[in-house]
mmCIF file of C-alpha atoms in Angstrom:
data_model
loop_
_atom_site.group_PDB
_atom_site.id
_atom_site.type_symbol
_atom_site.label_atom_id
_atom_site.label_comp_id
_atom_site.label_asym_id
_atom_site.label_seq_id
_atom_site.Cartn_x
_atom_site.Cartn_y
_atom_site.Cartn_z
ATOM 1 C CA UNK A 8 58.227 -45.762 -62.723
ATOM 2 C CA UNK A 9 57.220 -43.865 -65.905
ATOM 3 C CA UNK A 10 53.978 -45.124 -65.494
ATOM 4 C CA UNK A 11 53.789 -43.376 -61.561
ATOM 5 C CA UNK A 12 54.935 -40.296 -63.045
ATOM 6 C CA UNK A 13 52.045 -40.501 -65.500
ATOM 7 C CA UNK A 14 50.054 -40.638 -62.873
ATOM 8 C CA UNK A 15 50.961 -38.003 -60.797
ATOM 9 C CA UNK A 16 51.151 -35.194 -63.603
ATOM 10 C CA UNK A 17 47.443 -36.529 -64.459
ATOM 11 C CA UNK A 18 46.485 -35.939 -60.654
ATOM 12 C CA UNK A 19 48.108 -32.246 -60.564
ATOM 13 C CA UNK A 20 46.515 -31.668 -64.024
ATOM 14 C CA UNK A 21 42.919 -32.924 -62.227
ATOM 15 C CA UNK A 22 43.807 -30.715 -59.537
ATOM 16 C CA UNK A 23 44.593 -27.758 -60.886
ATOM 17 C CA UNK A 24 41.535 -27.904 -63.225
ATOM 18 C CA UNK A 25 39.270 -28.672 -60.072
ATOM 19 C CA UNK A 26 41.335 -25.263 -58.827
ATOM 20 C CA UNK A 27 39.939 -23.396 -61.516
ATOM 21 C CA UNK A 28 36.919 -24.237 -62.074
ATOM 22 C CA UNK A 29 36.193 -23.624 -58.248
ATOM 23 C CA UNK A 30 38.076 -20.115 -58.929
ATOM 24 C CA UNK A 31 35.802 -19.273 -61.241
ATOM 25 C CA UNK A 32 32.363 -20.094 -59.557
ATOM 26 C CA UNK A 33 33.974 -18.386 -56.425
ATOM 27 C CA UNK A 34 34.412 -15.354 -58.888
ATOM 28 C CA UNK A 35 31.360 -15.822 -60.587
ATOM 29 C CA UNK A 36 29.112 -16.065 -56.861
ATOM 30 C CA UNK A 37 31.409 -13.096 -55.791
ATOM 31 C CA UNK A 38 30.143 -10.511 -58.777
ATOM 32 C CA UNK A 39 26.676 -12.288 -58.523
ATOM 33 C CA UNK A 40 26.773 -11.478 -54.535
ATOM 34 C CA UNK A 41 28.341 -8.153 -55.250
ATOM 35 C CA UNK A 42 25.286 -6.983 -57.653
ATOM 36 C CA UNK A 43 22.943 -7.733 -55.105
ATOM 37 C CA UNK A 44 24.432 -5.169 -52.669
ATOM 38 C CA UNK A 45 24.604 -2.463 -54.753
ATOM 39 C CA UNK A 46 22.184 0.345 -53.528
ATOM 40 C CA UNK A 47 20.722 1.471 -56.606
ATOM 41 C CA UNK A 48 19.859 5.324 -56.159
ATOM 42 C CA UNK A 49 20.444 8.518 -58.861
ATOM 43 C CA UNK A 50 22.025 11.500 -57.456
ATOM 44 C CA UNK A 51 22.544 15.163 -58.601
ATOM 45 C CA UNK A 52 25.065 17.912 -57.487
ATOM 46 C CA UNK A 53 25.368 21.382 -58.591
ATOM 47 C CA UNK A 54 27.418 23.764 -56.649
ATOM 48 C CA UNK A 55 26.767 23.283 -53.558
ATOM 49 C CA UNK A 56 23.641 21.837 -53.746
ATOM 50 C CA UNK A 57 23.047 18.086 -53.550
ATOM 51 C CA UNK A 58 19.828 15.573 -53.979
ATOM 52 C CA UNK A 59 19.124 11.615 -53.979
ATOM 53 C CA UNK A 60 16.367 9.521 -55.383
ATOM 54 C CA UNK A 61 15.468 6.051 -56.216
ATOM 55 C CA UNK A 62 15.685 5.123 -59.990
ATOM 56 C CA UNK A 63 11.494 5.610 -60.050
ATOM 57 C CA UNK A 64 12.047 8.588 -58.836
ATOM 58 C CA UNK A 65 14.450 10.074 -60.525
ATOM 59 C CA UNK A 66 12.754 8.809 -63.724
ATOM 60 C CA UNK A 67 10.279 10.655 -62.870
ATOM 61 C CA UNK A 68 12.260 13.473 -62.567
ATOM 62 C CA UNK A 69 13.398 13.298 -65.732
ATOM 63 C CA UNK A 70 9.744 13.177 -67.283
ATOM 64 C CA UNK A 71 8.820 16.599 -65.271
ATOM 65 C CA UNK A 72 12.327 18.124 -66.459
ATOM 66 C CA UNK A 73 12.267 17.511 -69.743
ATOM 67 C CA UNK A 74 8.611 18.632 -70.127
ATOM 68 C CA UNK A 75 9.962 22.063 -68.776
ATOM 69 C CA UNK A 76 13.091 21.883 -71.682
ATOM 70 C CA UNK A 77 10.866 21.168 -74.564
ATOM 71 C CA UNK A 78 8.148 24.125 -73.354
ATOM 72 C CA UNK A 79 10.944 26.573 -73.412
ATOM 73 C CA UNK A 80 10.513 27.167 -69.808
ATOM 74 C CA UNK A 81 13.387 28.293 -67.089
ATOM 75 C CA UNK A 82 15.558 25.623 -64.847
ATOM 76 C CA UNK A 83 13.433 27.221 -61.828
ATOM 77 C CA UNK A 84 9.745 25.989 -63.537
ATOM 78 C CA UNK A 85 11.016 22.407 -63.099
ATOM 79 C CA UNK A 86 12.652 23.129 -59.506
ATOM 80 C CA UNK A 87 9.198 24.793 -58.345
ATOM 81 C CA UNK A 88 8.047 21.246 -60.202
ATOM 82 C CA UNK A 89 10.290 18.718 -58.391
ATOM 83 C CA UNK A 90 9.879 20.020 -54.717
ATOM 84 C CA UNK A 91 5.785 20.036 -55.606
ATOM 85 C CA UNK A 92 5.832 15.918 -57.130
ATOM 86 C CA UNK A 93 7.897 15.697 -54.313
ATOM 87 C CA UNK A 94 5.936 16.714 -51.422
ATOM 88 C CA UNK A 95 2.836 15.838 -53.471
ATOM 89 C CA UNK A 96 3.524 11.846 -53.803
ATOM 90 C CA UNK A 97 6.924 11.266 -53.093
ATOM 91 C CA UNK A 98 8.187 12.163 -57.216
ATOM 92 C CA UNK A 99 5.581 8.660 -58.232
ATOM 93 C CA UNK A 100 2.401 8.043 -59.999
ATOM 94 C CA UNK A 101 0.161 7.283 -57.480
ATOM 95 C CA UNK A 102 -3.364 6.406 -57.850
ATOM 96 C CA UNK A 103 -5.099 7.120 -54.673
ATOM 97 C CA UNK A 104 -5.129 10.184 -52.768
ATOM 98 C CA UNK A 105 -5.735 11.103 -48.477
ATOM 99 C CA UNK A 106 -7.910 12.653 -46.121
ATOM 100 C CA UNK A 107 -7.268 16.246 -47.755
ATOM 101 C CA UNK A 108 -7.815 15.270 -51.240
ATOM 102 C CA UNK A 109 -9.672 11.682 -51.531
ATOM 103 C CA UNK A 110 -9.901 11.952 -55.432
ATOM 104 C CA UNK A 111 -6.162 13.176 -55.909
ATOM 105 C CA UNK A 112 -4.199 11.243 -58.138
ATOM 106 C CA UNK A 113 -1.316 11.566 -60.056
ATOM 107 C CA UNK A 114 2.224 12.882 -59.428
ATOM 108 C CA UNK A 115 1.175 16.276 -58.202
ATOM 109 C CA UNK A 116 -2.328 14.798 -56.406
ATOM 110 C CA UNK A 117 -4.517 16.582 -58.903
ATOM 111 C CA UNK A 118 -8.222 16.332 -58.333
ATOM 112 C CA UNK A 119 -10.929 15.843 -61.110
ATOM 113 C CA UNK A 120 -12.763 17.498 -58.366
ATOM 114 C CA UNK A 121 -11.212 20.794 -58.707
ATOM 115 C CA UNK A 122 -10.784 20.743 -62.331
ATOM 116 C CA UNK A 123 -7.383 19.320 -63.327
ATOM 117 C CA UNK A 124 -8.855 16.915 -65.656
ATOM 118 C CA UNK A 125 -10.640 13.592 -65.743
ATOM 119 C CA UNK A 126 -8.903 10.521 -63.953
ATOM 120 C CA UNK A 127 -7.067 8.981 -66.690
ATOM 121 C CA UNK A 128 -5.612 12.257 -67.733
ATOM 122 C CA UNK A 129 -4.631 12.782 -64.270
ATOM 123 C CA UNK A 130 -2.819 9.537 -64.443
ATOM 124 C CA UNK A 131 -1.280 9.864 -67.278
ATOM 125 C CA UNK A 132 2.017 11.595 -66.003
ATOM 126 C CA UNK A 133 2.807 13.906 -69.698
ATOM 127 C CA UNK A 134 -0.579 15.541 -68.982
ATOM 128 C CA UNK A 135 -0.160 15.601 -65.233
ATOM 129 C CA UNK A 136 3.034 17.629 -65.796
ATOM 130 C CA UNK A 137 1.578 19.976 -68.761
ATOM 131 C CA UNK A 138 -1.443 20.824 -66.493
ATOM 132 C CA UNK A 139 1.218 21.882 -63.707
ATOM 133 C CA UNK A 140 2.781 24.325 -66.147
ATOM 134 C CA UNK A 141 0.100 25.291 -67.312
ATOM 135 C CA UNK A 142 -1.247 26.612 -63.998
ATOM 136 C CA UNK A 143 2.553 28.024 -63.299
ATOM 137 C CA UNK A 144 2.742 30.046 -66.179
ATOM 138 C CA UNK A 145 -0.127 31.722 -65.045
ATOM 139 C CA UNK A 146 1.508 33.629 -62.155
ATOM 140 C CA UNK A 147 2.583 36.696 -62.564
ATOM 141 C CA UNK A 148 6.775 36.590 -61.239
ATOM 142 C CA UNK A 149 6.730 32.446 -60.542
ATOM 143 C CA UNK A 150 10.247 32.590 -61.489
ATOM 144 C CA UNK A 151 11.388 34.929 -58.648
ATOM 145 C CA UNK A 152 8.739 33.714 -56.011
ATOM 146 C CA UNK A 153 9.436 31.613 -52.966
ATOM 147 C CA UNK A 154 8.990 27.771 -54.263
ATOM 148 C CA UNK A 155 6.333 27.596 -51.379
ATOM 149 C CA UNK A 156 4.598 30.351 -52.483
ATOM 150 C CA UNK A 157 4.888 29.632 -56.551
ATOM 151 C CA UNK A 158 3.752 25.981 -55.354
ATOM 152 C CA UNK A 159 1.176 27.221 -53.020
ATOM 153 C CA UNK A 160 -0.574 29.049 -56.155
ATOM 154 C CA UNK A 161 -0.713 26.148 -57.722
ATOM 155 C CA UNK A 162 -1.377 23.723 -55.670
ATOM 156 C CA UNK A 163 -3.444 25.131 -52.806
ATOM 157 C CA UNK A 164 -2.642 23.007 -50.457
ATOM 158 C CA UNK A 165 -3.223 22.718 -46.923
ATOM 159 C CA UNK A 166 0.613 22.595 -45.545
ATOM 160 C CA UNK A 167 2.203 25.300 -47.928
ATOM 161 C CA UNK A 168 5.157 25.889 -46.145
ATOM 162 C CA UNK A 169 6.056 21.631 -46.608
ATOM 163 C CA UNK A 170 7.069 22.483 -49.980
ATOM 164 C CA UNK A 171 9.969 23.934 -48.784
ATOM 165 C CA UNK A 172 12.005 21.369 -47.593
ATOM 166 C CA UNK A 173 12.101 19.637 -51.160
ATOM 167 C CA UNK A 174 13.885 23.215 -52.622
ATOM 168 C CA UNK A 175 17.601 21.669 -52.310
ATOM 169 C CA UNK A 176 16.668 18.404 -54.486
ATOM 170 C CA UNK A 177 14.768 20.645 -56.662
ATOM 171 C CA UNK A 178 17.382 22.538 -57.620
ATOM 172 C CA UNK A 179 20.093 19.780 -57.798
ATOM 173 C CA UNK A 180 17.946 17.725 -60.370
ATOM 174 C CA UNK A 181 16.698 20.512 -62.246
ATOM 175 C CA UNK A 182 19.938 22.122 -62.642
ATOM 176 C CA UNK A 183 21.801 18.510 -63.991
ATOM 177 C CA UNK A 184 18.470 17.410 -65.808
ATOM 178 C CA UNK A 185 18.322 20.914 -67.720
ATOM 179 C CA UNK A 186 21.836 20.348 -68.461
ATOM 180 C CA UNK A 187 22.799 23.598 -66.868
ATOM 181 C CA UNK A 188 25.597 21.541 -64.427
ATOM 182 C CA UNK A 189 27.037 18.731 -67.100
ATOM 183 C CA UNK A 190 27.853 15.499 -65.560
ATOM 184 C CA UNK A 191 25.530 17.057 -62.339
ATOM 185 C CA UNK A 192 23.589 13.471 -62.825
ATOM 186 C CA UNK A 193 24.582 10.378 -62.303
ATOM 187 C CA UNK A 194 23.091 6.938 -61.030
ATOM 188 C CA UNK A 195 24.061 3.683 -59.422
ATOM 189 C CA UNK A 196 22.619 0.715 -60.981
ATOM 190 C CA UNK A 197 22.730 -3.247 -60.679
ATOM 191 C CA UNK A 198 23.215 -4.853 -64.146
ATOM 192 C CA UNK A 199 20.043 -5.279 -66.676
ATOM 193 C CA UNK A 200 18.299 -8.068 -66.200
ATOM 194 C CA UNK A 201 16.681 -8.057 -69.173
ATOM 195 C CA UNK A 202 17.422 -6.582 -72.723
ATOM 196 C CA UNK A 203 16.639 -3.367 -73.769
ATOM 197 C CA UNK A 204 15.421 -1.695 -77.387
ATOM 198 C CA UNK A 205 16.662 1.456 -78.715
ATOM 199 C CA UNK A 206 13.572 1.955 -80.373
ATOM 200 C CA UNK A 207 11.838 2.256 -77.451
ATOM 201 C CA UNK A 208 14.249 4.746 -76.198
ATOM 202 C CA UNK A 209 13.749 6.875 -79.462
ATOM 203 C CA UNK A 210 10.051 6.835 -78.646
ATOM 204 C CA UNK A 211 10.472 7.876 -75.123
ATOM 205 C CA UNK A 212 12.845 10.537 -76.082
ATOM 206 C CA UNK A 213 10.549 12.075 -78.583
ATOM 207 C CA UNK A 214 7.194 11.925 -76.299
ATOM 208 C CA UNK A 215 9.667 13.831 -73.767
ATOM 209 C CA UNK A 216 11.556 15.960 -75.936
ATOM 210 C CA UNK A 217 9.447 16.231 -78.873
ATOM 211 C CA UNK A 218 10.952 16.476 -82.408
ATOM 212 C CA UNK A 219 14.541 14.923 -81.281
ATOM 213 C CA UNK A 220 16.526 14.112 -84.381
ATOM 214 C CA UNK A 221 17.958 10.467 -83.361
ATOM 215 C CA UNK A 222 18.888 7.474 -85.463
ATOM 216 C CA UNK A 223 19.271 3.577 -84.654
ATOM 217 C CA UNK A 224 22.498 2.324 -84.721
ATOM 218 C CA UNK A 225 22.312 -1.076 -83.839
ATOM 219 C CA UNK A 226 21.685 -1.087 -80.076
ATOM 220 C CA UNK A 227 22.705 2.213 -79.811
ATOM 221 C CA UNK A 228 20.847 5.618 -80.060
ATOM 222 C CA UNK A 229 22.509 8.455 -81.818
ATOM 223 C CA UNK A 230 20.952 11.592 -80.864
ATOM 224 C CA UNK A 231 21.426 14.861 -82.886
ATOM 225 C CA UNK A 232 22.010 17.416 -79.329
ATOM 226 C CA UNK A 233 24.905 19.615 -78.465
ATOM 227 C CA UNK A 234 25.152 21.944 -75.146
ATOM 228 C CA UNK A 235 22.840 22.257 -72.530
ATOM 229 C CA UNK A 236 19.931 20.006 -74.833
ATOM 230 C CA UNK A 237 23.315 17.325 -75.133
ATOM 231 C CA UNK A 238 23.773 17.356 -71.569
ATOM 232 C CA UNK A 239 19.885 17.518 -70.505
ATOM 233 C CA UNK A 240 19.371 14.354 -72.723
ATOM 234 C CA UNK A 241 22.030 12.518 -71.485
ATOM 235 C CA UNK A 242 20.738 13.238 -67.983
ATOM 236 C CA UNK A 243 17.430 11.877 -68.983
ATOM 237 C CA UNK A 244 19.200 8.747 -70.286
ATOM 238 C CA UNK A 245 21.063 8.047 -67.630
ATOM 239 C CA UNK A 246 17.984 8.778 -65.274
ATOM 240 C CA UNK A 247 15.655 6.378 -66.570
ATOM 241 C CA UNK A 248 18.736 3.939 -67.211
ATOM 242 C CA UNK A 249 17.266 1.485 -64.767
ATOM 243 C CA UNK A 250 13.843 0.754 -67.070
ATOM 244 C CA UNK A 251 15.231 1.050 -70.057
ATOM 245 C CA UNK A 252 18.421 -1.333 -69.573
ATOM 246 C CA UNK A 253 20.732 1.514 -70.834
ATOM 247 C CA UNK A 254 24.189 0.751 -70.278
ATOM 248 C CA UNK A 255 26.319 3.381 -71.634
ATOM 249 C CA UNK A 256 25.824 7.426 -71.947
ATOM 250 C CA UNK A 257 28.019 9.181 -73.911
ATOM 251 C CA UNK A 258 28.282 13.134 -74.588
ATOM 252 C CA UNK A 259 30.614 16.224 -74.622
ATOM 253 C CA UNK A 260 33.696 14.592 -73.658
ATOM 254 C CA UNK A 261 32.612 12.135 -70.931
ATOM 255 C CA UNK A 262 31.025 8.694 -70.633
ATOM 256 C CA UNK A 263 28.397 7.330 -68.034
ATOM 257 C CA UNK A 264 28.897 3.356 -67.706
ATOM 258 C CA UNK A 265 26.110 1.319 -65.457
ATOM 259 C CA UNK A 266 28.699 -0.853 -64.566
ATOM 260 C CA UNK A 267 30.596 -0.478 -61.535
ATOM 261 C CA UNK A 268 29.471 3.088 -60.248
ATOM 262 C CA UNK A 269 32.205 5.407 -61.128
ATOM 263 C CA UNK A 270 30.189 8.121 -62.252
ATOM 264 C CA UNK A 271 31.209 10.282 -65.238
ATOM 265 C CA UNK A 272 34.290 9.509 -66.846
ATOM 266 C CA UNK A 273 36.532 11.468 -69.198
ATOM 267 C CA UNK A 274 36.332 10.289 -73.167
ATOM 268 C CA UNK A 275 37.134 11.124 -76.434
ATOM 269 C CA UNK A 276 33.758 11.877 -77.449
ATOM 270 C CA UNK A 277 32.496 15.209 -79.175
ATOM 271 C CA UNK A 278 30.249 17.682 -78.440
ATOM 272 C CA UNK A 279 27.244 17.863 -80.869
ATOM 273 C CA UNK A 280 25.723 14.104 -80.076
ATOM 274 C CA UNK A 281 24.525 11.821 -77.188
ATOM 275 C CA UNK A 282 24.757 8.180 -77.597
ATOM 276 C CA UNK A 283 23.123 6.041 -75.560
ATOM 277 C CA UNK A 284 23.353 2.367 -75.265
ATOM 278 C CA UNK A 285 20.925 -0.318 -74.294
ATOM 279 C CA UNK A 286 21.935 -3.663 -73.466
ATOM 280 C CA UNK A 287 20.978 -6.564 -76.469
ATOM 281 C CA UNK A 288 18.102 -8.952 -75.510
ATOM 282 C CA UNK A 289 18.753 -12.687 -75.420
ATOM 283 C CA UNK A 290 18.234 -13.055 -78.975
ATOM 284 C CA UNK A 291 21.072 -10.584 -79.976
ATOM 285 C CA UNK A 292 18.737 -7.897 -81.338
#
């Protein structure tokens, strides 16, 4: 008899093991399954004003943003900016052009034809953006012009008017990427797949910002920027989160965490410093 009992609390011991093991590889499979439905995209609101890109995209965004920040320039240099990339090549570096322009290249479809620069500077998306202001500087009033027409000076293009319908996004992602609307950015990522390395984040930070005062904390970035800069930083983080396997933005009072979508969340974290996390590679580092 003792012996049967034996056996029975060994079989619901087996079972309920069995139980949860299967549990947990139906939990695992679910989060797994879950990941891969996530639409990854990066949005930006301000007022009433609203905008959506892929992570590329909106990287790209950043790049064209920041270049506007670190020149001094006004929010309404990089919306004139966005809505031309945009129109241009769909906010990507593209290198081939079309019927109108069979040498463009680039993110605004420069042509070495026309004077913009060789190829490779075309293609190299820092210039690309530097020639654009550099051309939009140029015109008298740009800041108070139509976008199509500021654009249209630029640009000379055959469809001015096309510009237009970019101005909305424009002005959604340059206001949250200035940091003029905090928390106006925010993206919706899968999970790294990969590590990531703050130092490579420092780099990218300083060839966009120029002359940012960050330190290396482990895998996390400390960077020296309060206000508008704070805010326009953390954009740019949380922007080009998808490449560089950031997982956590944190500035002013709120937190951005890749996982699980939710957006900007409040936090007890001062104004005065952006920290920005990347996920460890395999080895720990």
């Amino acid at each position: 008899m003792a012996r049967r009992r034996g056996l029975r609390r060994l079989a619901v011991l087996l079972l309920t093991l069995a139980l949860a093991a299967g549990g947990i590889y139906t939990a695992a499979y679910f989060v797994q399954r879950s990941e891969t439905l996530v639409s990854e995209r990066c949005t930006a609101t301000a007022g009433d004003r609203t905008g959506e890109l892929a992570p590329d995209q909106a990287a790209n965004a950043a790049l064209i943003t920041a270049a506007a920040v670190r020149r001094g320039l006004p929010a309404r240099a990089a919306t004139i900016a966005l809505a031309t990339a945009m129109q241009e090549s769909k906010l990507r570096n593209i290198g081939h052009g079309d019927q109108a322009g069979p040498d463009s290249r680039g993110l605004f479809q420069q042509r070495p034809s026309q004077g913009w620069g060789t190829e490779a500077q075309i293609m190299d998306p820092y210039y690309a953006v530097n020639a654009f202001y550099d051309a939009l500087v140029k015109i008298p009033g740009y800041e108070t012009l139509d976008i199509t027409d500021a654009a249209q000076q630029v640009q000379r293009s055959a469809y001015p008017k096309a510009y237009a319908q970019h101005e909305e996004m424009g002005r959604a992602f340059a206001s949250g990427l200035t940091g003029q609307t905090p928390a106006g950015v925010q993206c919706t990522l899968r999970s790294p797949t990969a590590g990531g390395n703050s130092a490579t984040v420092v780099t990218d930070l300083d060839q966009a910002y120029g002359g940012v005062d960050a330190q290396v904390d482990g895998d996390t970035l400390v960077v020296d920027a309060g206000g508008a800069l704070g805010w326009s930083v953390a954009a740019w983080a949380v922007a080009n989160a998808k490449d560089l396997a950031v997982t956590r933005v944190e500035v002013a009072g709120r937190t951005w965490d890749r996982p699980g979508g939710d957006g900007w969340q409040a936090a007890g974290v001062q104004d005065g410093q952006v920290r920005i996390t990347v996920r460890k590679d395999d080895a720990g580092t």
